[in-house]
Coordinates of C-alpha atoms in Angstrom, one line a residue:
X292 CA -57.6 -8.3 0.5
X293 CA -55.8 -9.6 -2.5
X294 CA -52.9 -11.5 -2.6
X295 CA -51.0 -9.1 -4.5
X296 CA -51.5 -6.6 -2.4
X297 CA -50.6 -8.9 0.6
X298 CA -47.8 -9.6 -0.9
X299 CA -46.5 -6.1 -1.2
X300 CA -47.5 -5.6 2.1
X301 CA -44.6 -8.2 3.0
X302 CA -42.0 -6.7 1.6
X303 CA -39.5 -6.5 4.5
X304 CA -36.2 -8.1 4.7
X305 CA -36.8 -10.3 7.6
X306 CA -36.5 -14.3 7.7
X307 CA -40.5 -14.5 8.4
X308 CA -41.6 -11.7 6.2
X309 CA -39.9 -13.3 3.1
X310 CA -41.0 -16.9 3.4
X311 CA -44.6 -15.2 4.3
X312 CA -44.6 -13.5 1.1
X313 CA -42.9 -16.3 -1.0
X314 CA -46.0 -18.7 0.4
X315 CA -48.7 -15.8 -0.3
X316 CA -47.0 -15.8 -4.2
X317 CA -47.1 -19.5 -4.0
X318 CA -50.9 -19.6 -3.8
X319 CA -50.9 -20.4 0.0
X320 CA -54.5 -20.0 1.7
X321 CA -54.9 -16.8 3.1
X322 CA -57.2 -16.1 6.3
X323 CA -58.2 -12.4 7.6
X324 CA -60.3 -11.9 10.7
X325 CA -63.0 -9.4 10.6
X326 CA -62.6 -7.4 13.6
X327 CA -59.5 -6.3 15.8
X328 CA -58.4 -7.0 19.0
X329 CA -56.0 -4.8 21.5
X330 CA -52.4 -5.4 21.1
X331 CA -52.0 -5.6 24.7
X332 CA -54.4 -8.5 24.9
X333 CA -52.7 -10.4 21.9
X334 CA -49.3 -9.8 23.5
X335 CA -50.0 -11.9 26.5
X336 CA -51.1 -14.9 24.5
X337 CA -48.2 -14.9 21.9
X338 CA -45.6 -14.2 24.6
X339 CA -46.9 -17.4 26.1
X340 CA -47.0 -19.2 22.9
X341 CA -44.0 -18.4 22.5
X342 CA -42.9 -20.1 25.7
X343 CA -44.4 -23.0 24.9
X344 CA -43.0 -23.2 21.4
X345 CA -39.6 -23.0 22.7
X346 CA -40.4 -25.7 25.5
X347 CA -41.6 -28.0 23.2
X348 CA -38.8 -27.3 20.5
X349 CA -41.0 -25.8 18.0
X350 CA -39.4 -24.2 14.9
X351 CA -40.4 -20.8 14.6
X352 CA -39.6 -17.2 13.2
X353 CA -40.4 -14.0 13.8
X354 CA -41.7 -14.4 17.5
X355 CA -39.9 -12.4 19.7
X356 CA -39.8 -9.3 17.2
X357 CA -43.7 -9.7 17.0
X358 CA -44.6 -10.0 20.8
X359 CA -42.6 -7.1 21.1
X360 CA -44.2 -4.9 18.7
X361 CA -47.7 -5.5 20.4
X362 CA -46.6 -5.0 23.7
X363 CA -45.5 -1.5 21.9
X364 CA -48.7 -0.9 20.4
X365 CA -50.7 -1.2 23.8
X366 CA -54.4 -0.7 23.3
X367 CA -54.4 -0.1 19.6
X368 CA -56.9 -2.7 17.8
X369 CA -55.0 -5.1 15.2
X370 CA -56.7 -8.0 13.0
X371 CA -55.4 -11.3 12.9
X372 CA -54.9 -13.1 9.8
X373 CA -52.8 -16.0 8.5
X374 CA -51.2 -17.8 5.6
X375 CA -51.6 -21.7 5.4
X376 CA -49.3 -23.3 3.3
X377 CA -50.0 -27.2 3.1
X378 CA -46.8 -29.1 1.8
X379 CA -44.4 -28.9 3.6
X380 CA -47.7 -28.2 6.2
X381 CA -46.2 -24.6 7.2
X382 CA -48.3 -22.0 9.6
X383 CA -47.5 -17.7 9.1
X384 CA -49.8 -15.6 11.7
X385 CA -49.8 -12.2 10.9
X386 CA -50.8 -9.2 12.8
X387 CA -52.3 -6.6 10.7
X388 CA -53.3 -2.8 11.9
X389 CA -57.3 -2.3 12.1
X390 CA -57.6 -1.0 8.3
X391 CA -55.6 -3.8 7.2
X392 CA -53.1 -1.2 5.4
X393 CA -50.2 -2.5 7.3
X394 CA -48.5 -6.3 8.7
X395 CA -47.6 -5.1 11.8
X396 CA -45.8 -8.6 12.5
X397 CA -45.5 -12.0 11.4
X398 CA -44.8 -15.1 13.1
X399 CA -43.8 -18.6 11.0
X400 CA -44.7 -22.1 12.8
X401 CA -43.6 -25.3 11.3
X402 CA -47.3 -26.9 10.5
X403 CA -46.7 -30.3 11.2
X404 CA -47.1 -29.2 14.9
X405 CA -50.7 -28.5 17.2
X406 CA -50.5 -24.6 16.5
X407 CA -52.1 -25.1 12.7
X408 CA -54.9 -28.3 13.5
X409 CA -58.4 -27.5 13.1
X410 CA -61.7 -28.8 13.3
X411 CA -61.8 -32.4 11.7
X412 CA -57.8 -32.4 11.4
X413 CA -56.1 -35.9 11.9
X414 CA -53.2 -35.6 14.9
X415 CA -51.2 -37.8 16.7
X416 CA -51.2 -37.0 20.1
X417 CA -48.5 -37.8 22.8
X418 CA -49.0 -41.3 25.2
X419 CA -47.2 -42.6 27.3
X420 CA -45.9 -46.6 27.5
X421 CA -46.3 -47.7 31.0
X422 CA -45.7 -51.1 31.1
X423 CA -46.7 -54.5 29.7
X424 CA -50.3 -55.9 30.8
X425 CA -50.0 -59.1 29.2
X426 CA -47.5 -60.9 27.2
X427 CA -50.4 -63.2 25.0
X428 CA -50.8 -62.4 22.0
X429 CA -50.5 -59.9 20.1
X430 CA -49.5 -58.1 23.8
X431 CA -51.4 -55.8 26.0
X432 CA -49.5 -52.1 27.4
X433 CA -50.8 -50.1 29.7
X434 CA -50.1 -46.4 28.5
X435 CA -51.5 -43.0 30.1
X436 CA -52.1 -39.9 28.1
X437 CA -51.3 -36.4 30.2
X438 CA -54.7 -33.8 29.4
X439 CA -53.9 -29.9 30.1
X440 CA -54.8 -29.7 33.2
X441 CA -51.9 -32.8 34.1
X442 CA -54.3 -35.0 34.7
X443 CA -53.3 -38.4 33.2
X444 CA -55.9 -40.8 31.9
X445 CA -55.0 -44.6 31.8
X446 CA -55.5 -47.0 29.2
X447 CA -55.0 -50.6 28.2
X448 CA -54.9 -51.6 25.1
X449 CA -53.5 -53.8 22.3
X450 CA -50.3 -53.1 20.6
X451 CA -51.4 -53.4 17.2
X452 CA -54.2 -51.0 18.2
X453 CA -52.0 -48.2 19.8
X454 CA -49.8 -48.6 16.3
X455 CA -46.8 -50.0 18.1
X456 CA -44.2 -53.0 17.4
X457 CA -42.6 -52.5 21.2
X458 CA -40.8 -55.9 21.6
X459 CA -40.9 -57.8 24.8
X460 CA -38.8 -56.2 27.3
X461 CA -38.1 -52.9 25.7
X462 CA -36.7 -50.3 28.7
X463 CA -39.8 -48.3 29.7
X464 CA -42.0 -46.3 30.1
X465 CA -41.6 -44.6 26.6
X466 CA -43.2 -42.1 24.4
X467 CA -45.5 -43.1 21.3
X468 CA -47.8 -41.0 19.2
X469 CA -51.2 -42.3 18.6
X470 CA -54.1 -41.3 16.0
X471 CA -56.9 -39.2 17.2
X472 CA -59.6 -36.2 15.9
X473 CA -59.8 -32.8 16.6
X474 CA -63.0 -32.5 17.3
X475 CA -62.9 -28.4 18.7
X476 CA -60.5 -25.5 19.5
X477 CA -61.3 -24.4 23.1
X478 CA -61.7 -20.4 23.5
X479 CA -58.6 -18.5 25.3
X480 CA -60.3 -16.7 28.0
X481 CA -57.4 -17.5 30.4
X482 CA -54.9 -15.7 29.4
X483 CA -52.8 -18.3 31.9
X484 CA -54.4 -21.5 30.9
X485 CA -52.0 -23.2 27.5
X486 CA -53.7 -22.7 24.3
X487 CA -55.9 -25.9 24.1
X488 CA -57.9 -28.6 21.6
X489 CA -60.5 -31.1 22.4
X490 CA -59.2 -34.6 20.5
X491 CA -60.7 -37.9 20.4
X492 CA -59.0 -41.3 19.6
X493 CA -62.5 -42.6 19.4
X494 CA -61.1 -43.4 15.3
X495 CA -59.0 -46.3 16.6
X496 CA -61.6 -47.3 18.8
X497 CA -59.2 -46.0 21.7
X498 CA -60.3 -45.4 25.5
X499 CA -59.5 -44.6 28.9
X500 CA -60.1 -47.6 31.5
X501 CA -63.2 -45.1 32.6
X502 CA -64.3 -45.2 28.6
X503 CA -63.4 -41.4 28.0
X504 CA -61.8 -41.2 24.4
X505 CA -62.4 -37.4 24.2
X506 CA -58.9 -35.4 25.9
X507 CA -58.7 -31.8 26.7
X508 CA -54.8 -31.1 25.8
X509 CA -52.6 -28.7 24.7
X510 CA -51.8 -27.6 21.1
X511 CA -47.8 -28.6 21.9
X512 CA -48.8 -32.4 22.5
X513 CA -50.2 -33.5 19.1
X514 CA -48.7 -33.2 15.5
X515 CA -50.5 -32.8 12.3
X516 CA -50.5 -36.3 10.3
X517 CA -49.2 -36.3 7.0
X518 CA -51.4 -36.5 4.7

């Protein structure tokens, strides 16, 4: 599809459709899948996403108008595709019918957030300050990162290393944000299970006591680094 034609596509006076169609103007990347999926199917993972997006305090538009209007559409087969835009890092998923002659709905996500990370993406990812190991220089914390199953992983590690400046007797625990890799999207055959990545702090040299440095977590607990 061209981007004109995209464009007119997007011409509807909603808040998501106009900023969609502003981006695709813009020169924003533009993604279309090749086959369809059933509404139906599609419905259950965006009404959870948007839960999730609202948990986690996620600027969004569009959502609710868009899980609604697959719910409608039941069994009928729509194509996914999406607009990228990359400063400010902004996401637009679009549901399109099965000849691609219609958007059906679209859905903005701010970008800086898990819901746009691919492949090879640098993210910081949530940890948690536990307490202070050691006070000798340059200081030693103990921190534990939560995966998506809630299973926490425990770590010590330098300050410095973590990319912290806590000073001595700072009220914890707290929450930090430390560098990591997204090394693969997992698939969404639970419709039940949150939407999740594979990331590994392995770039900092960063561990769990047991050595693990690859997480399983969800999309709402990392952010896109600036680049």
């Amino acid at each position: 599809m061209n981007r004109a034609h995209l464009a007119r596509l997007l011409e509807r006076d909603s808040e998501a459709y106009v900023a969609c169609r502003r981006a695709v103007l813009d020169g924003a990347t533009i993604w279309i899948s090749e086959t369809g999926q059933q509404a139906s199917t599609l419905a259950h993972i965006y009404a959870r996403r948007q839960r999730t997006t609202r948990q986690f305090g996620i600027p969004t538009l569009g959502f609710p108008a868009a899980v609604q209007e697959l719910h409608d559409r039941g069994e009928q087969l729509v194509r996914l595709a999406a607009v990228d835009v990359e400063d400010p890092p902004y996401h637009f998923q679009l549901f399109l019918n099965d000849d691609v002659s219609a958007v059906l709905a679209c859905i903005g996500v701010d970008g800086r957030t898990g819901y746009r990370v691919r492949p090879g993406d640098q993210v910081l990812l949530e940890c948690q300050v536990i307490s202070w190991e050691s006070n000798d220089f340059p200081g030693w914390i103990r921190a534990s990162i939560t995966d998506a199953a809630g299973r926490t992983w425990s770590l010590v590690e330098k300050a410095p290393v973590l990319g912290i400046d806590l000073k001595l007797h700072a009220p914890l625990p707290t929450t930090i944000s430390i560098r990591g890799t997204v090394v693969r999207e997992l698939p969404e055959d639970d419709l039940d299970t949150p939407a999740a990545l594979i990331v590994s702090t392995a770039v900092n040299g960063i561990s769990a006591e047991d050595g693990t440095d690859q997480f399983i977590v969800t999309r709402e607990s990392v952010r896109r680094l600036a680049t």
